[in-house]
Structures are given as structure tokens and as C-alpha cells.
Coordinates of C-alpha atoms in Angstrom, one line a residue:
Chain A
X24 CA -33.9 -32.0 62.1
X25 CA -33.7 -33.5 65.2
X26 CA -36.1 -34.5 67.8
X27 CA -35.2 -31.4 69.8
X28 CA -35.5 -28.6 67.0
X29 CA -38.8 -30.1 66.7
X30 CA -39.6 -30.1 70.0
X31 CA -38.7 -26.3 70.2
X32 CA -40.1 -25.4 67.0
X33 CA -43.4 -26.6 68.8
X34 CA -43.1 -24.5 71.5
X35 CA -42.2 -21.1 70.0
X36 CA -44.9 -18.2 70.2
X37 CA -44.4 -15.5 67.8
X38 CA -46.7 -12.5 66.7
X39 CA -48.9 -14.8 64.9
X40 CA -49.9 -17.1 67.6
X41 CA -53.0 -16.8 69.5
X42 CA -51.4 -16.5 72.8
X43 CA -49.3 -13.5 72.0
X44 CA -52.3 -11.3 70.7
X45 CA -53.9 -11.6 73.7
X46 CA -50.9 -11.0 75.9
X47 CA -50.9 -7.5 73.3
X48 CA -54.7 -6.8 74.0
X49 CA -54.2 -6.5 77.7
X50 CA -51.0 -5.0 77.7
X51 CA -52.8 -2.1 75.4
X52 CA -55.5 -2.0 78.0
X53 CA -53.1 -1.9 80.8
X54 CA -51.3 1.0 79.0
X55 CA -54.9 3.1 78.3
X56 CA -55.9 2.6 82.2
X57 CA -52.3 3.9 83.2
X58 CA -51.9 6.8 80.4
X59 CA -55.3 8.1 81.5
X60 CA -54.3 8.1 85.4
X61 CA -50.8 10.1 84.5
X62 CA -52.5 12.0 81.6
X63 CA -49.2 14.3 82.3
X64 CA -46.3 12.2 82.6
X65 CA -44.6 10.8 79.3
X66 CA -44.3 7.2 80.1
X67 CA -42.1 4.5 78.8
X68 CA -44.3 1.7 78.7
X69 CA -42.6 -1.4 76.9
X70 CA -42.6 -5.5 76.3
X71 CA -39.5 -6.6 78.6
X72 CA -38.8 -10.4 79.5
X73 CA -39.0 -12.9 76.8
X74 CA -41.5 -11.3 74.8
X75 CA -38.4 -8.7 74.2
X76 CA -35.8 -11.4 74.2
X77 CA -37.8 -13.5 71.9
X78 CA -37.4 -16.1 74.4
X79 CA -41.1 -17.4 74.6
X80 CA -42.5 -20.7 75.6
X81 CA -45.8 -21.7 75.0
X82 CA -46.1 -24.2 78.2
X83 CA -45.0 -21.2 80.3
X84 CA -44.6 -17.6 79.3
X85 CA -46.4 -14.4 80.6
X86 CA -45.6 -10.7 79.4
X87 CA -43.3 -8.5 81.3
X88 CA -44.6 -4.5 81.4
X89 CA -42.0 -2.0 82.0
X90 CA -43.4 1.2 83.0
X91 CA -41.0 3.9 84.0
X92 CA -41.5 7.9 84.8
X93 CA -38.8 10.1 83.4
X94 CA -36.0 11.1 86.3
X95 CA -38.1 13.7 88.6
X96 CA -41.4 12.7 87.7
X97 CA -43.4 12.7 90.4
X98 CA -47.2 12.1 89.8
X99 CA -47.1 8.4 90.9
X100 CA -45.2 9.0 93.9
X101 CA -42.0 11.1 95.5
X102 CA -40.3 7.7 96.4
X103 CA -39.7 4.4 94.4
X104 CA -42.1 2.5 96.4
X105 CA -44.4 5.3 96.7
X106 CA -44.9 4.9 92.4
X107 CA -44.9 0.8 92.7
X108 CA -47.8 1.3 95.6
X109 CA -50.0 3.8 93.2
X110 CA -50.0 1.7 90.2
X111 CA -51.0 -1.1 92.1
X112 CA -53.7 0.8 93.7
X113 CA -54.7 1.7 90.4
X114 CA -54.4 -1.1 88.8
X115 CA -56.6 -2.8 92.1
X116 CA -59.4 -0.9 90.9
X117 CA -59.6 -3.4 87.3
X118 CA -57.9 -6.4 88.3
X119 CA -56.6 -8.3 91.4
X120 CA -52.9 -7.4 92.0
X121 CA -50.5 -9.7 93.6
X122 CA -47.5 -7.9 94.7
X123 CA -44.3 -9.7 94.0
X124 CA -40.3 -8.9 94.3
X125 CA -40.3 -6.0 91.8
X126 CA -43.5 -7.0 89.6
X127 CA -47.3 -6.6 90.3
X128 CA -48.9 -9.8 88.6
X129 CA -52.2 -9.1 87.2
X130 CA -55.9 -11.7 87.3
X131 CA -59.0 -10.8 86.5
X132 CA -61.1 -10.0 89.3
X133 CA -62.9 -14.0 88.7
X134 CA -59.3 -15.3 89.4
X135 CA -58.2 -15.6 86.1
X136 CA -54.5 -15.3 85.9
X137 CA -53.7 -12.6 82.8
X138 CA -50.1 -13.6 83.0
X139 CA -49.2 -10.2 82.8
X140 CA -46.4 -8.5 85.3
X141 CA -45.8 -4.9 85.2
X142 CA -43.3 -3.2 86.6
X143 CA -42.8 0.2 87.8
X144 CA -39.6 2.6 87.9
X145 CA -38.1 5.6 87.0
X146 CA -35.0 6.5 85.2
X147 CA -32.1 7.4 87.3
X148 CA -31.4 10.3 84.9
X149 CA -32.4 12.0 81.6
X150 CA -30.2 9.9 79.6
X151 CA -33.0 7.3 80.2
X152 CA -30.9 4.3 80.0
X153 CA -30.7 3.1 83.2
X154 CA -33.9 2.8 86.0
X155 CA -34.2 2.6 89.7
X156 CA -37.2 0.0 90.5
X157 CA -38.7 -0.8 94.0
X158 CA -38.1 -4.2 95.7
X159 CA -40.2 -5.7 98.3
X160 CA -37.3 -8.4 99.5
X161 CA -33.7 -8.4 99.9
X162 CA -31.2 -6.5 101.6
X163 CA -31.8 -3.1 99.2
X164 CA -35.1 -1.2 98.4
X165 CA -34.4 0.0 95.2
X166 CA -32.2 -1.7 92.3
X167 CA -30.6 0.3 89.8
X168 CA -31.3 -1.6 86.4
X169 CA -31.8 -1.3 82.8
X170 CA -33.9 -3.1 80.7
X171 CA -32.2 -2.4 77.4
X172 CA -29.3 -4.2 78.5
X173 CA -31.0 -7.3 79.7
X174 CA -32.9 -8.1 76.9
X175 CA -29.8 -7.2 74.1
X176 CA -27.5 -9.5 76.6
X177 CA -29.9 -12.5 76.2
X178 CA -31.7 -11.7 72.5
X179 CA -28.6 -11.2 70.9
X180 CA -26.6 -14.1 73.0
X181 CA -26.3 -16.4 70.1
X182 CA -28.2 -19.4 72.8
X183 CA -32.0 -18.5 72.7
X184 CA -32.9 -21.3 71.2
X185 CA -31.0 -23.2 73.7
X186 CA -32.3 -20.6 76.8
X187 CA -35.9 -21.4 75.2
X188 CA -35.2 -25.4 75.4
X189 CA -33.6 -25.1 79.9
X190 CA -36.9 -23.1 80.2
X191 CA -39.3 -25.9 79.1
X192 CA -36.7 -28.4 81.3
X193 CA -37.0 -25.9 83.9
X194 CA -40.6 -25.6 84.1
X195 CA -41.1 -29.4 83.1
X196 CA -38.9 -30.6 86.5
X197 CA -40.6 -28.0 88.1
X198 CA -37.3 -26.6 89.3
X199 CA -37.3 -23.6 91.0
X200 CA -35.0 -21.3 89.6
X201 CA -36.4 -17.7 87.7
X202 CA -35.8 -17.3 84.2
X203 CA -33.1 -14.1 84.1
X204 CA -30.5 -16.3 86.3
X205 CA -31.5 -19.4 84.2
X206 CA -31.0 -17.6 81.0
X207 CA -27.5 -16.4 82.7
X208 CA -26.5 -19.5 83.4
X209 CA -26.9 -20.8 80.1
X210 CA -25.1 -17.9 78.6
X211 CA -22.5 -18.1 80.6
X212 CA -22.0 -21.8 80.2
X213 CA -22.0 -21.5 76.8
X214 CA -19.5 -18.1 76.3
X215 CA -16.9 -20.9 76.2
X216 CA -18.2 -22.9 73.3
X217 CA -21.5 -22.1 71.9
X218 CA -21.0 -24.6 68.6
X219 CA -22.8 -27.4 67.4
X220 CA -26.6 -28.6 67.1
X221 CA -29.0 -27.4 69.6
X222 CA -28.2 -31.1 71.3
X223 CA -24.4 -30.5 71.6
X224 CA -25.6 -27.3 73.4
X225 CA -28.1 -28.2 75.6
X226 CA -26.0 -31.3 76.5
X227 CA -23.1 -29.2 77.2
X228 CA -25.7 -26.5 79.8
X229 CA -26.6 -29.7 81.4
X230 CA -23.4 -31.1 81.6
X231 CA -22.2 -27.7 83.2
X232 CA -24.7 -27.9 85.6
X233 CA -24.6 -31.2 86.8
X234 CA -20.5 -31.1 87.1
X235 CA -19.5 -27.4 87.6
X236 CA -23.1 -25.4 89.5
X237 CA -21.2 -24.4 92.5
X238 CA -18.0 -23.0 89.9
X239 CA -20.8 -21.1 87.5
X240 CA -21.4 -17.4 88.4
X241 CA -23.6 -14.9 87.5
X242 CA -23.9 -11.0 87.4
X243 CA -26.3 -8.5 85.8
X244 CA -25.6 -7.4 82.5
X245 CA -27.1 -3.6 83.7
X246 CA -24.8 -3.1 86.9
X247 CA -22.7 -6.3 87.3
X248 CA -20.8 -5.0 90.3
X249 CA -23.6 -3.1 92.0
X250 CA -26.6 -6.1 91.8
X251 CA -26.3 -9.2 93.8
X252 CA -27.9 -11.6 92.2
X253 CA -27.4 -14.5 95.0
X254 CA -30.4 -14.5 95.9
X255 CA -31.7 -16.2 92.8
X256 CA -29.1 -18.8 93.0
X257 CA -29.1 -20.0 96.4
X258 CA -27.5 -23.5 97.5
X259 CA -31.0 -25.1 97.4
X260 CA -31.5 -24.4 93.9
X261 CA -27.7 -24.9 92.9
X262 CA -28.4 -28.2 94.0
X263 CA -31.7 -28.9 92.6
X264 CA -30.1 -27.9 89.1
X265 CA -27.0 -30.5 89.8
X266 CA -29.3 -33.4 90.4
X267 CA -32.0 -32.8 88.2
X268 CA -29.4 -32.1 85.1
X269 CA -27.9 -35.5 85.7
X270 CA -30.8 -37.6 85.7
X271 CA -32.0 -35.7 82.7
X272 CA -28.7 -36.6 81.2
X273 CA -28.9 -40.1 82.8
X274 CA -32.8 -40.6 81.2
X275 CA -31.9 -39.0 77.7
X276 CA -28.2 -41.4 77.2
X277 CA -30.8 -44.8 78.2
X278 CA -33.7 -43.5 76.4
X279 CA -33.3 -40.9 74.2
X280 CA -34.7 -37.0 74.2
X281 CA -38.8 -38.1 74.0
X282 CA -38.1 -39.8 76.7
X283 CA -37.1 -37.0 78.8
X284 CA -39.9 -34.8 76.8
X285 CA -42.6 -37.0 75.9
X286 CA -44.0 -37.2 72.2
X287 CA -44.5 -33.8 70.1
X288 CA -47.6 -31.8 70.8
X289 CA -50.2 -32.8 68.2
X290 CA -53.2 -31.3 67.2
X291 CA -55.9 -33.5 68.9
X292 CA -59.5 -33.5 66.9
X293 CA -60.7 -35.2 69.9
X294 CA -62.0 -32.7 72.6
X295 CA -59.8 -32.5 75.3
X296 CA -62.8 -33.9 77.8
X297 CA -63.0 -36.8 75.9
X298 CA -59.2 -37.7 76.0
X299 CA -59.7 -37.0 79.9
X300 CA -63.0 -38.9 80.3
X301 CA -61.1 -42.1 78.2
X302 CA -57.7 -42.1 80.9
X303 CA -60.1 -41.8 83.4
X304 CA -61.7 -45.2 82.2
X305 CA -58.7 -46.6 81.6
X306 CA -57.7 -46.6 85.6
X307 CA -56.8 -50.2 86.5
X308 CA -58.0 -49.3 90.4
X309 CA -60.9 -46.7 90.2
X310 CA -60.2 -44.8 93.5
X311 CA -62.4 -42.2 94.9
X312 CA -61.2 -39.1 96.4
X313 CA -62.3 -38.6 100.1
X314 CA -61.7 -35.7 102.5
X315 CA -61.2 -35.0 106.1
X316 CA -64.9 -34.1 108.2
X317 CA -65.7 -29.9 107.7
Chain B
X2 CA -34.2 -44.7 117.0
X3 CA -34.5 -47.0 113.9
X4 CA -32.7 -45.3 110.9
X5 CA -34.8 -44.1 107.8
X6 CA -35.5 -46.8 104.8
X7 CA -33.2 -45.1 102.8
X8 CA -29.9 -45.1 105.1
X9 CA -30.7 -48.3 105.5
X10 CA -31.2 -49.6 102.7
X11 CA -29.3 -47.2 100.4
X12 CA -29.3 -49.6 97.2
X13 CA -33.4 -49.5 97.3
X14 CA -32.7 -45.8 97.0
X15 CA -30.7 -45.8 94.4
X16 CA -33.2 -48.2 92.7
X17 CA -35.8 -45.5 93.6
X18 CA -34.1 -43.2 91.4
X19 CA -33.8 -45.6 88.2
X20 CA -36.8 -46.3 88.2
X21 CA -37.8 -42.4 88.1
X22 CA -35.6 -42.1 85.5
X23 CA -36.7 -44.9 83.6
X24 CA -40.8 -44.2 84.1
X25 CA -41.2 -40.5 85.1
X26 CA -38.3 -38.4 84.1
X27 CA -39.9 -35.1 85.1
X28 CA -39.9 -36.2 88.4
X29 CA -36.8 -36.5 90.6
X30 CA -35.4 -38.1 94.2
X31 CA -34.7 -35.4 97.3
X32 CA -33.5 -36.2 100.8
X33 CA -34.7 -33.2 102.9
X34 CA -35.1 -33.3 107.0
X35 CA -34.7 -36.8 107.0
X36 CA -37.3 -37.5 104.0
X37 CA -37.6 -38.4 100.7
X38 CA -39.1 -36.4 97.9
X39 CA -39.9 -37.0 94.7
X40 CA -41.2 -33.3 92.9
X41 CA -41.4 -32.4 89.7
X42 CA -44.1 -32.6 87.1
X43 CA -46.3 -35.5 86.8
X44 CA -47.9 -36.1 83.0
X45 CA -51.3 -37.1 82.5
X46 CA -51.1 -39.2 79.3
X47 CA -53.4 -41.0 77.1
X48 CA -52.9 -42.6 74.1
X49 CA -48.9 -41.9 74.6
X50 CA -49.7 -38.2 74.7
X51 CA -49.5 -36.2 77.6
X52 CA -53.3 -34.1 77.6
X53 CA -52.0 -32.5 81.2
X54 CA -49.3 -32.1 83.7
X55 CA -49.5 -31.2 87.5
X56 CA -46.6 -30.1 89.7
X57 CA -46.5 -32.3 92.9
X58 CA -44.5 -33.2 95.8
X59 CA -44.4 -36.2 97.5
X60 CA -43.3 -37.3 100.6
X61 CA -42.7 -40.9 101.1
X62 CA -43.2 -42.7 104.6
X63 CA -40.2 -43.4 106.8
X64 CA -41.3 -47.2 106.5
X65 CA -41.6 -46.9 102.7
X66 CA -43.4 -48.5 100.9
X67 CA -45.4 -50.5 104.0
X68 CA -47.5 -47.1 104.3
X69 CA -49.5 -44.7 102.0
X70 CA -47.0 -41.8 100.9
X71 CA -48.3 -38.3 100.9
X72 CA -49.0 -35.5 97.9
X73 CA -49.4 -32.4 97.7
X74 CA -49.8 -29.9 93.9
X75 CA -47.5 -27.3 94.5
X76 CA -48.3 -25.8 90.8
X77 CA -51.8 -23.5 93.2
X78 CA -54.2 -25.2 91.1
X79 CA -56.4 -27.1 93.5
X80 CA -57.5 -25.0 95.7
X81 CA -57.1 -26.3 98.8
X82 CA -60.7 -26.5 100.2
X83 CA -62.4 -29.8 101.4
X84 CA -64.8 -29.3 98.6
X85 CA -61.7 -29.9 96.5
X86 CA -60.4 -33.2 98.9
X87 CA -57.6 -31.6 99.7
X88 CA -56.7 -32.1 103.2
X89 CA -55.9 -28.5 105.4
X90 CA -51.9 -28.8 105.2
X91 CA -52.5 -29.0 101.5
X92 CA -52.1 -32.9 101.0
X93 CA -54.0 -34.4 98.7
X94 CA -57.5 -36.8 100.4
X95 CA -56.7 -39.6 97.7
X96 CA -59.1 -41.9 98.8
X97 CA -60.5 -43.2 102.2
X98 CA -57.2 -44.7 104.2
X99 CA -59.1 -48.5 103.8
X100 CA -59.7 -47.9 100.2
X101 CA -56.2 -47.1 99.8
X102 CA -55.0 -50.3 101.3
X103 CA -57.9 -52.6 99.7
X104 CA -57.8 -51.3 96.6
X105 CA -53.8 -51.1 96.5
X106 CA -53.4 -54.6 98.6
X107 CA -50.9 -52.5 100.8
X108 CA -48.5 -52.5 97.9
X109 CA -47.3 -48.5 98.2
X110 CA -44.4 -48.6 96.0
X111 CA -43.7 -45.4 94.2
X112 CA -45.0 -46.7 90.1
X113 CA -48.5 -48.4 91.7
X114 CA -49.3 -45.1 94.1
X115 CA -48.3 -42.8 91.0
X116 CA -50.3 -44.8 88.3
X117 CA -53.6 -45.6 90.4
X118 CA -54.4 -43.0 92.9
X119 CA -52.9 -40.0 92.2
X120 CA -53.2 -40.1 88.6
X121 CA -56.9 -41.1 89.2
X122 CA -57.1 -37.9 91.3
X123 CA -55.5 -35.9 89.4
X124 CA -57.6 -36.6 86.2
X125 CA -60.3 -36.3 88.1
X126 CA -59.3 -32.9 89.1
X127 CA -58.7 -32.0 85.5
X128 CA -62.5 -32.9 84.8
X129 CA -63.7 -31.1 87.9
X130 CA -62.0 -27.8 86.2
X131 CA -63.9 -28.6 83.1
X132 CA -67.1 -28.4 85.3
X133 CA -67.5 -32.3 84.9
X134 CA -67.8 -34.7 87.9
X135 CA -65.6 -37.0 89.1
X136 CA -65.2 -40.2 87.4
X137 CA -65.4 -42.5 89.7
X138 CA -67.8 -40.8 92.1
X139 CA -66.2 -39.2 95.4
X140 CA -66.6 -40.2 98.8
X141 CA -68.3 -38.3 101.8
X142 CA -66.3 -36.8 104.1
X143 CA -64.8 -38.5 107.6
X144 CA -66.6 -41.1 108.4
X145 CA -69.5 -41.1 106.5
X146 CA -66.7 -41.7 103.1
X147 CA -65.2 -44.8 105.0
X148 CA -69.1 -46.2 105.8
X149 CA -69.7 -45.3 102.2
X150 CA -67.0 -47.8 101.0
X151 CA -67.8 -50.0 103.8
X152 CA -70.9 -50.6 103.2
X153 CA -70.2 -51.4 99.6
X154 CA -68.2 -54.5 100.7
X155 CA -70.8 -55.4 104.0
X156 CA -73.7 -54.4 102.0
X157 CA -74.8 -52.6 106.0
X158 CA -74.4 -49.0 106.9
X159 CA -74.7 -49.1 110.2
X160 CA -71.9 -47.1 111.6
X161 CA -71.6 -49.3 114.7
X162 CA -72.0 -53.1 113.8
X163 CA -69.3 -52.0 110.9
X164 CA -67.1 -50.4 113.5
X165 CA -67.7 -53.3 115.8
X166 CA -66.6 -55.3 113.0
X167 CA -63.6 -53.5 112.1
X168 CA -62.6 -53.9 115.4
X169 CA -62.7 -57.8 115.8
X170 CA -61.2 -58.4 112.4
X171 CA -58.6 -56.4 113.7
X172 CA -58.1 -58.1 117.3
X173 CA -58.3 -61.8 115.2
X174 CA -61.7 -62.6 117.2
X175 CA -63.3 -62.9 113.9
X176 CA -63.0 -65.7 111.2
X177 CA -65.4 -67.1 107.8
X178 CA -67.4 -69.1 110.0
X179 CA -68.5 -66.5 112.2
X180 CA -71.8 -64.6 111.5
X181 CA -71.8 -61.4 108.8
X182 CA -71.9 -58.1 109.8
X183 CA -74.7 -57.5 107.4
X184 CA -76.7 -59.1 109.5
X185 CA -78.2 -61.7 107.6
X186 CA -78.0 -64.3 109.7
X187 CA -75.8 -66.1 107.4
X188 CA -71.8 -67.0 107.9
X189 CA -69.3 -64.5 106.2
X190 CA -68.1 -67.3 104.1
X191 CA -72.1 -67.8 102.2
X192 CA -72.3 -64.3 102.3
X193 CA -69.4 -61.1 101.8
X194 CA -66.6 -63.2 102.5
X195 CA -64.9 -60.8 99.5
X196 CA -64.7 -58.1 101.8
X197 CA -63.9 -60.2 105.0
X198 CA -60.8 -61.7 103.0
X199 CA -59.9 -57.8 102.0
X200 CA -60.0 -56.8 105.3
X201 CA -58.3 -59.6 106.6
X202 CA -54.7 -58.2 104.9
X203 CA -55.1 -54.8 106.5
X204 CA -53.2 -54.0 109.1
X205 CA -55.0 -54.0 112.7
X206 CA -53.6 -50.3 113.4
X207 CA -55.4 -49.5 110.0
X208 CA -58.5 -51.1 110.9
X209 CA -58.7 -50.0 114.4
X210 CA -58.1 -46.1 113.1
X211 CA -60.9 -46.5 110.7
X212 CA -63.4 -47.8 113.6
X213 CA -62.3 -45.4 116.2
X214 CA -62.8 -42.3 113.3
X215 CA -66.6 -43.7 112.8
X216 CA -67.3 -44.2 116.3
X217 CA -66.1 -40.7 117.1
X218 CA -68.4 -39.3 114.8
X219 CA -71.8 -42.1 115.2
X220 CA -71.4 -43.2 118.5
X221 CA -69.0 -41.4 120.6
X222 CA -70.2 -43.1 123.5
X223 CA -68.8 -46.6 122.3
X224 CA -65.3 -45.0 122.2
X225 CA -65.8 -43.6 125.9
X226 CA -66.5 -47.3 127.1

């Protein structure tokens, strides 16, 4: 095994992991609060994102909420955005919402974040494949999508053990790309050649990204001629990707991959105050913070 | 107009870059408007382990590294209150601007300015967010911070014989031989010829900054004359 499977193996959550049954308790919750407001709607009300895809970091995940009406239900709303703004006002009354894009992201009311989005839509017919869900940004309102086809396009991909390994890059360079382009990137990169150890892999998503970004191109899986996803890969972050890919590339060919990731996570029996309280001590210069006059 | 550090110097850029590579590989080189970033994440470590890991930008100085460069956590996690010594466009108060250049010698290369203040800040923030204080005490804000750190290396308070002070050191009017602020009667060099010496490689601008901001808030009055 290399230092990378082990790397990964210490970041994957599964149904076992503390994390993930309390992502499950509040998404029941969530469900009860929203069941009992639409006592006569029959709801869809499913995992999507990486909980679905089994794509799952523990250094960043959160659980994505579908919630879709059947086609013609109206007891949330007559209009797309009419739903997405009465489930937010409902689910205002138990937690603080922050609307985003398509999602409302869920804290407690003390300002704890849940790391729960849910997301609001209705099915475009009675087939109830496809959904129409509200945006707040971009050129279009509503996007026509389907979340069956998003999570089979990246769980059953072949790469989610290399998606799961760009996602802890991503989130450790801080670099701000969302994780459905990023997980389309890598898919895409590696539809050519997807052989080899999770190294040759990753190398060759890198590589791709440092060398070809501007050449790679993405669609949706759930309406690939009728969602532009541009706006998830702008220049700025085309860019970012280039020049952060090559100096990880640059850093792991002079140093090797714990370099680049740092040693594996270990299960510290000192408390984590105590670690804190000892680098502290250890400052060469002991600087105080100060502050501008209030 | 003088062209930034890094067109003119491009090989100290470059260098820049190695050495992120080489010490902090989560963190990464930009040029943006005419400045240099470095984002990414910055590890806490101890022991060789990382223990915690804050998202930051900083933006170095257009005289890099003659002058302090500026941070900001772009992760939301420190709120950005006063409380919190975080100044109101979200940069991080890292120490009184003196203490800065005493206590770095006015060496603000990237490694020193990463490993000393902001990783002193930032596990101090990580203590303050386990209710604990901070480690190294903090300062009082505007001036009454600076006279704080003052008056630990003049052993006075008083706003205006340290501003006073400041303020010859600065102009050159001031040397070992000449009588301590502290007002003991005795000659810097029997008495805190320490701090003279660490003011003495300050710049003036520094110094005269640092008197005007505690005569603004003391003795206003002084400033008008």
C-alpha cells in the first residue's frame, strides 16, 4: 500500500463513522419537520452529493438533501422559487438558513454549522426522473436536473477514490472550485486512461490540469446540452487549478506525497488543548495579538 | 512610479515560490492587481503532526520584505470583531506594529512572518475557540497596546514622555548617554539601554506612527502643537 491509499483510507466516512450518524439524525429530523408541514404531498426526500456518490471526506463533507414535490404539486408554492422560499421559511423557524445558489445550508440557531444543504424542486413530469430546481444566480431561474444521473455518473465512474483524493487537494490548497465540476474534471481526465495505482491516477488529474485546464471541458451528465456549467469553471479558477497542480506536482517529485499531505492522521491520547497549549510554548518570538481602538 | 519587487526582481519571485513549495505546500504564489498572494491552507503542527489548519490570504508589501505583510482567514472562522483582533477589513491585528518590528528585527520574509506571528496567532485563536486565553497574553487596543509593550521595555507608562521619546529616537536627537525615559535620573546606557538599542533599528516612519497614534489618543494637544 502506498502512502496515498493510506492517506485516503484515513479519510473515508462510511455508515459506521461517527460523523455520518449524525449527518443521518438531522437529516431524519429535517425530513419529520418537512413531512409534518406537507402532511399531503408525497415527497422524495433523499441523500444526494457524496454521501450518494460515496465520495466522502472526513476533513470536508456535509450532506446534500433532495427534496422534490411530484409534477403539479403545489402546497409549497405555484412557482419554483415560491417552494425554495417556503421551505426556507420553514425550515427558519428551527435553524438559521443561509440561502445559497440552489441549496439552503442549515446551523443551529447558536451558530453551529449542521453541514446539512437541502434542496428543493419538483419533478418536471410524472416519470419522476428528471427535476426543475430554483437558482438564485446565473442567467436562468430554474435548472432542469436529475439527481439520479449525477450521482450514477460519478459513483459508478470507476475514479472515486481518485475524486475523493482532488477533494482533500482541493480543500487542502484552499482552491476554490465546487465539488460536481471538480469531480467532472477528474472523470473526464481520466475517460482516457483510468489504469494504474491511485498515484498514476492522481498524477495523471494533475498533470491534466496543470498542462491541458483551458482544453478540459465539462457538461452535466442530467442535460448536457441544456446546463451551462461555466460558471463553475471560470478563468480564475482554471487558473488557480493550473498553478496549484504544478507546484503540487513540483513539491511531491522533490519531496514525496507526505510532503504535499503531511503525516497520517493518528489517534492522539493527548487532548487536543494540550498539543495546542505545547506549539504555543514552543513559539521562538511570543507575539501578542493587538487590535485597532473600538 | 518604481516597479513592484517582483518585476523587478523576478528571480526573488521565483525563489518565493520554492521555497513555498519546499516549506508550505498547501500554500501557493498569486500575482493579482499588482500584488502578491500567497493562499491556501496554513497547518498548525506539533510534534510533526498537523493538530489544525486555517485558510488564509496574504498579501505581501510592494517593498517586500522591508515591511510587515498582511493576513487575513478567509476559511469565516474568526469572526471578525475587535474582540477577536481582527482589524475592520478583516486583516488579522498580529501584534502592535513596534512589536512586530522588535520582535521580528524588521526581518519580514515570508518563513519568519509565517512561523512567528501568524502561527502564534493563529494557535492562539485555536485556544480562544476552546474557551482558553491567549498564550501569550494580548495587547490593549490602539494606543493603550503599544504603551503596554512600551512600557515593558521603558519600564514608564506615561503616554507622553514615551511618545516624546519615540519621537527623538526617531529624529537621531537621542543617543546612550542621554537621560532615560523612565525617568530615573540615570543615562539609557545604566538603565534600559535594551530597549533603546531595539528601538534604535526601527525605522523613523515606524516610530513616528507609533508616537503620533498615542498622542492622538493621550494628548491630542501635543499633536496640534
Amino acid at each position: 500500500m502506498s502512502y496515498l491509499d493510506d492517506l485516503l483510507r484515513t479519510q473515508k466516512l462510511d455508515d459506521t463513522s461517527e460523523e455520518w450518524k449524525e449527518l443521518d439524525a438531522e437529516a431524519e429530523k429535517i425530513e419529520r419537520i418537512i413531512r409534518a408541514a406537507y402532511p399531503d404531498s408525497v415527497l422524495m426526500f433523499t441523500h444526494g452529493g457524496s454521501r450518494a456518490k460515496r465520495t466522502m471526506i472526513r476533513e470536508d463533507y456535509d450532506l446534500d438533501e433532495v427534496l422534490y414535490f411530484r409534477n403539479g404539486d403545489t402546497a409549497a408554492g405555484e412557482t419554483l422559487e415560491e417552494i425554495y422560499e417556503a421551505v426556507a421559511k420553514l425550515l427558519a423557524k428551527h435553524y438559521t438558513v443561509r440561502r445559497k445558489r440552489s441549496a439552503l445550508r442549515l446551523s443551529m440557531k447558536d451558530g453551529r454549522d449542521l453541514k446539512v444543504d437541502v434542496v428543493p424542486g419538483r419533478y418536471v413530469d410524472d416519470t419522476q426522473t428528471d427535476v426543475f430546481i430554483h437558482q438564485n444566480e446565473g442567467d436562468k431561474a430554474r435548472l432542469k436536473t436529475n439527481i439520479v444521473s449525477h450521482v450514477a455518473h460519478v459513483r459508478d465512474s470507476g475514479c472515486t477514490d481518485v475524486i475523493m483524493l482532488t477533494k482533500l487537494w482541493r480543500t487542502r490548497d484552499d482552491i476554490p472550485i465546487k465539488t460536481f465540476p471538480l469531480e467532472l474534471l477528474v472523470i473526464v481526465v481520466l475517460s482516457a486512461n483510468n489504469q494504474g495505482s491511485l498515484e498514476d491516477r492522481f498524477r495523471r488529474v494533475l498533470t491534466a490540469f496543470r498542462d491541458d485546464i483551458d482544453d478540459l471541458r465539462i457538461e452535466d451528465p442530467a442535460n448536457p446540452t441544456g446546463n451551462d456549467l461555466s460558471f463553475a469553471l471560470t478563468a480564475r479558477i482554471r487558473d488557480t487549478l493550473a498553478k496549484v497542480a504544478g507546484d503540487t506536482l513540483a513539491a511531491a517529485d522533490a519531496h514525496g506525497w507526505e510532503h504535499v499531505f503531511g503525516k497520517l492522521e493518528a489517534k492522539d491520547s493527548i487532548p487536543r488543548v494540550q498539543i495546542m497549549r505545547s506549539a504555543a510554548a514552543s513559539a521562538a518570538v511570543q507575539t501578542r495579538p493587538w487590535g485597532p481602538k473600538s | 512610479m518604481t516597479a513592484p519587487w517582483f518585476e523587478r526582481a523576478p528571480q526573488l519571485y521565483t525563489e518565493l515560490e520554492t521555497m513555498l513549495r519546499n516549506r508550505y505546500p498547501s500554500l501557493h504564489a498569486f500575482v493579482e492587481n499588482g500584488k502578491v498572494h500567497v493562499r491556501g491552507t496554513f497547518p498548525l503542527d506539533e510534534g510533526g503532526r498537523t493538530f489544525d489548519r486555517y485558510r488564509i490570504d496574504i498579501v505581501l508589501a510592494d517593498v517586500h520584505p522591508a515591511q510587515p505583510p498582511r493576513v487575513w482567514e478567509t476559511g469565516g472562522r474568526i469572526p471578525r470583531t475587535p474582540d477577536r483582533h481582527v482589524f475592520v477589513d478583516g486583516a488579522l491585528c498580529l501584534g502592535t506594529p513596534l512589536a512586530l518590528w522588535i520582535g521580528l528585527e524588521g526581518d519580514f520574509s515570508l518563513p519568519r512572518f509565517l512561523d512567528e506571528p501568524v502561527r502564534n496567532f493563529l494557535i492562539g485563536n485555536s485556544l480562544v475557540e476552546q474557551g482558553e486565553a491567549w498564550p501569550h497574553g494580548e495587547r490593549a487596543h490602539g494606543a493603550a497596546g503599544m504603551i503596554e509593550h512600551l512600557a515593558e521595555l521603558f519600564g514608564t507608562q506615561q503616554p507622553v514622555m514615551l511618545a516624546t521619546f519615540l519621537q527623538a529616537v526617531a529624529a537621531g536627537s537621542v543617543s546612550k548617554h542621554s537621560h532615560c525615559p523612565c525617568a530615573s535620573s540615570r543615562k539609557i546606557l545604566k538603565c534600559h539601554l535594551a530597549g533603546f538599542k531595539a528601538l534604535r533599528r526601527i525605522p523613523p516612519e515606524v516610530l513616528d506612527q507609533t508616537a503620533r497614534m498615542i498622542l492622538t489618543e493621550f494628548a491630542p494637544e501635543r499633536l496640534a502643537a
